[in-house]
Short mmCIF file of C-alpha atoms in Angstrom, two decimals:
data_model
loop_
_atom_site.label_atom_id
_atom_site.label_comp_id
_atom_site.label_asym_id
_atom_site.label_seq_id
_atom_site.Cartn_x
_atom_site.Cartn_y
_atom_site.Cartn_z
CA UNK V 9 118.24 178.13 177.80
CA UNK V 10 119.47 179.85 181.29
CA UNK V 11 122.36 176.87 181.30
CA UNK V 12 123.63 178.15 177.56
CA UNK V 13 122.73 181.65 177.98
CA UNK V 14 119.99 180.91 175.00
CA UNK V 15 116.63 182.90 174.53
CA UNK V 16 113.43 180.91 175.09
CA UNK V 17 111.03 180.86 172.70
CA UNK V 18 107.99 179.49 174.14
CA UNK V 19 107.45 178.24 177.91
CA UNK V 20 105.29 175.51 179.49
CA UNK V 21 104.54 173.62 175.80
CA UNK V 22 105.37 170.00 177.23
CA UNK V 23 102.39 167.41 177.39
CA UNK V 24 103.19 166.54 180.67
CA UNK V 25 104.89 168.68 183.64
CA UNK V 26 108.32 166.72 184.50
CA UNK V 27 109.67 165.62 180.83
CA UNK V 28 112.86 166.22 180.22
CA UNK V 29 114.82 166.84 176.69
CA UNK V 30 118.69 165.17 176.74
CA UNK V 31 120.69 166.91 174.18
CA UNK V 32 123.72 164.95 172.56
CA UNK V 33 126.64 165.52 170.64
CA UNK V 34 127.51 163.59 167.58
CA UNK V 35 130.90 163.55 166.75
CA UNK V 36 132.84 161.01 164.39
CA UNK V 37 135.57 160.16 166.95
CA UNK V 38 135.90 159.61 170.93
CA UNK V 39 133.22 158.14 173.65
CA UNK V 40 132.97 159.68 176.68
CA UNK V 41 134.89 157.53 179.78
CA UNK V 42 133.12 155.21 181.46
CA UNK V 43 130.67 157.51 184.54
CA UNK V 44 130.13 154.26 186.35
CA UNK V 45 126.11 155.16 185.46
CA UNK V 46 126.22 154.39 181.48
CA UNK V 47 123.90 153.91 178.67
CA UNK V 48 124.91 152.01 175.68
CA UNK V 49 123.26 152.22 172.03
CA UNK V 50 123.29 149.67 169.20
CA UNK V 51 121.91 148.37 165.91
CA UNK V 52 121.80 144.76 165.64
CA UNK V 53 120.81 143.26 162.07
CA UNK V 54 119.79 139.63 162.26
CA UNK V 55 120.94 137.33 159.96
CA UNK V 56 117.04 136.68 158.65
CA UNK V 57 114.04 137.19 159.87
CA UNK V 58 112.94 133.69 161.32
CA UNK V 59 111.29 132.82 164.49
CA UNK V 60 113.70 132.75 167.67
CA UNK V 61 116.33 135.81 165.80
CA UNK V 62 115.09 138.53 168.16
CA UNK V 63 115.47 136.22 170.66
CA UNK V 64 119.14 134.43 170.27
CA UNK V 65 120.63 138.40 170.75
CA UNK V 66 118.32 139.29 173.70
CA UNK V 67 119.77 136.24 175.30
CA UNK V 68 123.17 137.60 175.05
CA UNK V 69 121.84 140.30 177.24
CA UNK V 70 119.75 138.39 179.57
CA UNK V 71 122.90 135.71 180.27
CA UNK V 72 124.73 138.69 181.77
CA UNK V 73 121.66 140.49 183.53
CA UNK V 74 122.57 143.38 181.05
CA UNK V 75 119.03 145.44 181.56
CA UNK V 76 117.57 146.68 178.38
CA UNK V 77 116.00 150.31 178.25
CA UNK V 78 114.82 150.42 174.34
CA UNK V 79 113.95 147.94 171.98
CA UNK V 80 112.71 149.17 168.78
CA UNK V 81 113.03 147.10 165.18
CA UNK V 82 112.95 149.25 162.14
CA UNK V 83 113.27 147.99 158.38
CA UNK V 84 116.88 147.31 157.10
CA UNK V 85 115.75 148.93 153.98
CA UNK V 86 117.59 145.63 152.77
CA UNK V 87 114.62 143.75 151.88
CA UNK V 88 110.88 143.51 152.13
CA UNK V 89 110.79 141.84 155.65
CA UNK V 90 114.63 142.73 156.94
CA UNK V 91 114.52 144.69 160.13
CA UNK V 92 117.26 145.73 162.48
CA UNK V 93 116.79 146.24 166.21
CA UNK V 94 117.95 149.29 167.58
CA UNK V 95 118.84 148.70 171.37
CA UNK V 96 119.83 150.79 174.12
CA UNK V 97 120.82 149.10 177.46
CA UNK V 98 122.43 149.86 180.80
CA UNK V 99 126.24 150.09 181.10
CA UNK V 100 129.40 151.45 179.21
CA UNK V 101 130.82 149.53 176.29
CA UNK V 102 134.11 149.29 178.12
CA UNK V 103 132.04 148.01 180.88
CA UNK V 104 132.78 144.16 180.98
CA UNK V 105 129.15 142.46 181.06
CA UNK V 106 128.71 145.01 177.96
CA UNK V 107 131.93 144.29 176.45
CA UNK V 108 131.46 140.44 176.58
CA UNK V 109 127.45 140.56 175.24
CA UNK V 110 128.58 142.56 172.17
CA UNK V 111 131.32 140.46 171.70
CA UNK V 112 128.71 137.50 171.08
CA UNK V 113 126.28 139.63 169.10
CA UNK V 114 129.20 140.34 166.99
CA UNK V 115 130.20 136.29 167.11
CA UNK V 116 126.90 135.87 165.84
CA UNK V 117 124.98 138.60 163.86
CA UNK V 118 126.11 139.80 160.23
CA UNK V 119 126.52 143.60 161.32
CA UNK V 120 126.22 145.76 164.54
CA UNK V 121 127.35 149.57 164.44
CA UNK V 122 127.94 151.05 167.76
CA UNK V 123 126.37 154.23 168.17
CA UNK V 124 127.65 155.09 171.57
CA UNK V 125 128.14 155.13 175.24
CA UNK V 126 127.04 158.47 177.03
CA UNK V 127 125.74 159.20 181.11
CA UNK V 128 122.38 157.14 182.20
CA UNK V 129 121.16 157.23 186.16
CA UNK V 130 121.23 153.46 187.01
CA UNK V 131 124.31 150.93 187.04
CA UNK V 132 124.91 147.92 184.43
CA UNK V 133 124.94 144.42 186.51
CA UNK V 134 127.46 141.58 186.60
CA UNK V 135 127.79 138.08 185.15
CA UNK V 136 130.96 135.73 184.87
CA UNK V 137 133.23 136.74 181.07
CA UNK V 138 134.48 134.92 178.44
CA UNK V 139 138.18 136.81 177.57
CA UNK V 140 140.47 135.58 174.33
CA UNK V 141 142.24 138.13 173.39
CA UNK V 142 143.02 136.70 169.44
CA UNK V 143 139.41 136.05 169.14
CA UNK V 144 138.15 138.55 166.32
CA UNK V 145 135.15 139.71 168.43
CA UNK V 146 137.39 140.75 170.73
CA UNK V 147 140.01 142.81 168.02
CA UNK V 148 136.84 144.47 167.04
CA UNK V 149 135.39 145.91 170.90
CA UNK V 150 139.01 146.71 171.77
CA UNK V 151 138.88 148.83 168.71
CA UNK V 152 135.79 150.76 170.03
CA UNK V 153 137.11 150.90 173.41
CA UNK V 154 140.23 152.50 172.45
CA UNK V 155 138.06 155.40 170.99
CA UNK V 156 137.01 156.45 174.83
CA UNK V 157 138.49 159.66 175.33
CA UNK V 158 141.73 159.61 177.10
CA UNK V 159 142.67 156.38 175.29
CA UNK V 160 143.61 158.01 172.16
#
């Protein structure tokens, strides 16, 4: 509260002495620039739910030593047995390792939303990139991109 000049309302109620609250803002339009240290969030829905799905889009990721942070699969609330992953990984979606994974998720999968890039403490890796610039994976992530701050 001493950052925002906010009253506190109770003091020393965390289960463990160190843990830390992040705060973001939502907003419909604009991503924050690249930092150079860069988290990345997604939702991934798989075209069904048969053995190997999870694992053809973690592949994307583990072709271009993109590390993961969060894996978590909730229901689609498609269908009894549809589940989308939610993913957060290391690097900026203008970053291009990030860039070129999506690009295949979105090559591949019937839906992703983007749900942002914001500040992380540790730096995305590198891998050789595809790069067409008609393909329509491509037309889509340039879209994104172009809603970093400063690009609009």
């Amino acid at each position: 509260g001493k950052i925002y000049d906010l009253s506190v309302i109770a003091e020393n109620i965390e289960d463990h002495k160190g843990n830390q609250t992040r705060f973001f803002l939502v907003q419909k339009d604009g991503i924050p620039p690249s930092s150079g240290h860069d988290k990345t969030a997604l939702v991934c829905f798989q075209l069904s739910d048969t053995p190997g799905s999870l694992f053809s889009i973690l592949a994307e990721f583990y072709a271009r030593t993109v590390n993961l942070i969060k894996l978590e699969s909730r229901p689609s609330k498609e269908g009894l047995g549809d589940y989308c992953f939610v993913i957060e990984l290391e690097g900026h979606v203008s970053d291009p390792i990030v860039t070129d994974a999506i690009m295949s998720l979105k090559r591949k999968l019937p839906e992703i939303k983007f749900l942002g890039s914001f500040p992380n403490m540790t730096d995305p890796k590198g891998l050789p990139l595809e790069s067409d610039a008609s393909d329509p994976s491509r037309i889509w992530i340039n879209k994104i991109i172009d809603r970093i701050q400063g690009n609009f």
